[in-house]
Amino acid sequence: MPDDCLFCKIASGAIPSKKAHEDDLVLAFYDIAPAAPVHILVIPKQHIPSAAALGEQHAALLGHLFAVIAKLAAELKLDDGFRVVSNVGELAGQSVPHLHFHLLSGRALAWPPG
Ligand code: AMP
């Protein structure tokens, strides 16, 4: 874990967050600057810089992470729809270099995104 990684610190509890789900592998917490009425970040506790660093060895972790997303969507009754997005790199606007999936809902979400 890089000493300066914000989401590693949130995953370890060194920096507090408003948690939506936590288990041994995955943490979901509310975004500090929500872009929609529902805006949750779902992260692996393991440090992975972005989706660009994923490989076959992460298959089980990602399957579990998406099961957590589906569980949250069901619990929060996001029946009208939601979006899952992961920004990779500067052009996409990634600001925290620790893999995270935004779970967005509660309003109409334009497509294509800006
Ligand atoms: P991205 O720009 O795709 O890398 O997403 C990073 C997200 O992390 C942004 O939506 C930020 O609002 C969010 N964020 C930054 N710091 C915190 C924090 N301490 N707690 C919760 N969310 C944060």
Tab-separated table of C-alpha atoms and ligand atoms in Angstrom:
chain	number	residue	atom	x	y	z
A	1	MET	CA	0.000	0.000	0.000
A	2	PRO	CA	1.476	3.367	-0.975
A	3	ASP	CA	1.757	5.611	2.102
A	4	ASP	CA	0.150	8.514	0.275
A	5	CYS	CA	-2.908	6.713	-1.146
A	6	LEU	CA	-6.123	8.379	0.046
A	7	PHE	CA	-8.358	5.377	-0.605
A	8	CYS	CA	-5.917	2.976	1.096
A	9	LYS	CA	-6.211	5.215	4.158
A	10	ILE	CA	-10.008	5.182	3.896
A	11	ALA	CA	-9.952	1.378	3.436
A	12	SER	CA	-7.841	0.958	6.587
A	13	GLY	CA	-9.990	3.369	8.593
A	14	ALA	CA	-7.142	5.858	9.068
A	15	ILE	CA	-9.353	8.416	7.313
A	16	PRO	CA	-13.057	8.181	8.207
A	17	SER	CA	-15.806	7.630	5.665
A	18	LYS	CA	-19.548	7.127	5.651
A	19	LYS	CA	-19.695	3.419	4.910
A	20	ALA	CA	-22.379	1.719	2.846
A	21	HIS	CA	-20.789	-1.745	2.917
A	22	GLU	CA	-17.632	-3.333	4.279
A	23	ASP	CA	-16.154	-6.806	4.193
A	24	ASP	CA	-12.656	-8.289	4.076
A	25	LEU	CA	-12.126	-7.413	0.409
A	26	VAL	CA	-14.323	-4.455	-0.465
A	27	LEU	CA	-15.389	-1.125	1.025
A	28	ALA	CA	-18.253	1.026	-0.253
A	29	PHE	CA	-18.555	4.575	1.056
A	30	TYR	CA	-20.425	7.731	0.179
A	31	ASP	CA	-18.642	10.196	-2.104
A	32	ILE	CA	-17.643	13.395	-0.283
A	33	ALA	CA	-18.814	15.532	-3.235
A	34	PRO	CA	-21.871	13.707	-4.576
A	35	ALA	CA	-22.612	14.133	-8.272
A	36	ALA	CA	-26.067	12.562	-7.919
A	37	PRO	CA	-28.560	11.939	-5.087
A	38	VAL	CA	-26.965	8.485	-4.691
A	39	HIS	CA	-23.171	8.511	-5.163
A	40	ILE	CA	-21.224	5.683	-3.594
A	41	LEU	CA	-17.633	4.657	-4.274
A	42	VAL	CA	-16.902	0.941	-4.271
A	43	ILE	CA	-13.235	0.005	-3.867
A	44	PRO	CA	-11.103	-3.064	-3.356
A	45	LYS	CA	-9.179	-2.786	-0.086
A	46	GLN	CA	-6.140	-4.044	-2.015
A	47	HIS	CA	-4.293	-1.221	-3.753
A	48	ILE	CA	-4.853	-1.417	-7.520
A	49	PRO	CA	-4.074	1.872	-9.317
A	50	SER	CA	-6.903	1.736	-11.863
A	51	ALA	CA	-8.868	-0.560	-14.176
A	52	ALA	CA	-5.859	-0.420	-16.484
A	53	ALA	CA	-3.934	-2.568	-13.984
A	54	LEU	CA	-6.527	-5.361	-13.853
A	55	GLY	CA	-5.775	-8.884	-15.007
A	56	GLU	CA	-7.192	-12.400	-14.873
A	57	GLN	CA	-5.875	-12.702	-11.310
A	58	HIS	CA	-8.481	-10.159	-10.210
A	59	ALA	CA	-11.479	-12.092	-11.580
A	60	ALA	CA	-12.800	-13.293	-8.226
A	61	LEU	CA	-12.251	-9.906	-6.575
A	62	LEU	CA	-14.124	-8.098	-9.354
A	63	GLY	CA	-16.950	-10.620	-9.305
A	64	HIS	CA	-17.326	-10.012	-5.587
A	65	LEU	CA	-17.086	-6.241	-5.993
A	66	PHE	CA	-19.886	-6.235	-8.573
A	67	ALA	CA	-21.987	-8.488	-6.348
A	68	VAL	CA	-21.590	-5.814	-3.655
A	69	ILE	CA	-22.751	-3.180	-6.154
A	70	ALA	CA	-25.826	-5.273	-7.015
A	71	LYS	CA	-26.560	-5.787	-3.317
A	72	LEU	CA	-26.332	-2.046	-2.653
A	73	ALA	CA	-28.593	-1.284	-5.632
A	74	ALA	CA	-31.168	-3.728	-4.270
A	75	GLU	CA	-30.915	-2.405	-0.698
A	76	LEU	CA	-31.228	1.193	-1.862
A	77	LYS	CA	-34.073	0.250	-4.207
A	78	LEU	CA	-32.422	1.739	-7.280
A	79	ASP	CA	-35.091	0.028	-9.382
A	80	ASP	CA	-35.348	2.910	-11.859
A	81	GLY	CA	-31.718	2.515	-12.817
A	82	PHE	CA	-28.193	3.365	-11.877
A	83	ARG	CA	-24.776	3.810	-13.462
A	84	VAL	CA	-21.458	2.199	-12.589
A	85	VAL	CA	-18.407	4.018	-13.909
A	86	SER	CA	-14.655	3.879	-13.357
A	87	ASN	CA	-12.487	6.716	-14.611
A	88	VAL	CA	-9.024	5.729	-15.806
A	89	GLY	CA	-6.273	8.276	-16.215
A	90	GLU	CA	-6.083	11.985	-16.778
A	91	LEU	CA	-8.301	12.265	-19.854
A	92	ALA	CA	-11.140	10.456	-18.078
A	93	GLY	CA	-10.744	12.625	-14.976
A	94	GLN	CA	-9.403	10.047	-12.534
A	95	SER	CA	-8.350	12.038	-9.478
A	96	VAL	CA	-7.582	9.218	-7.024
A	97	PRO	CA	-5.159	6.548	-8.280
A	98	HIS	CA	-6.795	3.618	-6.439
A	99	LEU	CA	-9.346	1.562	-8.392
A	100	HIS	CA	-12.882	2.706	-7.629
A	101	PHE	CA	-16.300	2.326	-9.155
A	102	HIS	CA	-18.793	5.166	-8.870
A	103	LEU	CA	-22.356	3.970	-8.215
A	104	LEU	CA	-24.625	6.809	-9.316
A	105	SER	CA	-28.414	7.047	-9.187
A	106	GLY	CA	-31.393	9.140	-8.148
A	107	ARG	CA	-31.553	11.352	-11.230
A	108	ALA	CA	-31.513	10.996	-14.998
A	109	LEU	CA	-27.940	10.460	-16.145
A	110	ALA	CA	-27.061	11.841	-19.554
A	111	TRP	CA	-25.396	9.733	-22.216
A	112	PRO	CA	-22.824	10.108	-23.596
A	113	PRO	CA	-21.127	11.497	-20.493
A	114	GLY	CA	-19.230	14.767	-20.817
B	1	AMP	P1	-12.322	10.056	-9.660
B	1	AMP	O1	-12.293	11.541	-9.954
B	1	AMP	O2	-13.052	9.226	-10.672
B	1	AMP	O3	-10.928	9.536	-9.373
B	1	AMP	O4	-13.169	9.882	-8.335
B	1	AMP	C1	-12.662	10.203	-7.072
B	1	AMP	C2	-13.824	10.537	-6.194
B	1	AMP	O5	-13.374	10.522	-4.853
B	1	AMP	C3	-14.442	11.915	-6.431
B	1	AMP	O6	-15.808	11.766	-6.815
B	1	AMP	C4	-14.288	12.634	-5.083
B	1	AMP	O7	-15.385	13.449	-4.758
B	1	AMP	C5	-14.152	11.448	-4.136
B	1	AMP	N1	-13.451	11.712	-2.885
B	1	AMP	C6	-12.272	12.378	-2.726
B	1	AMP	N2	-11.923	12.373	-1.427
B	1	AMP	C7	-12.902	11.716	-0.749
B	1	AMP	C8	-13.116	11.393	0.618
B	1	AMP	N3	-12.244	11.735	1.586
B	1	AMP	N4	-14.243	10.705	0.939
B	1	AMP	C9	-15.127	10.360	0.001
B	1	AMP	N5	-14.972	10.622	-1.310
B	1	AMP	C10	-13.872	11.291	-1.691
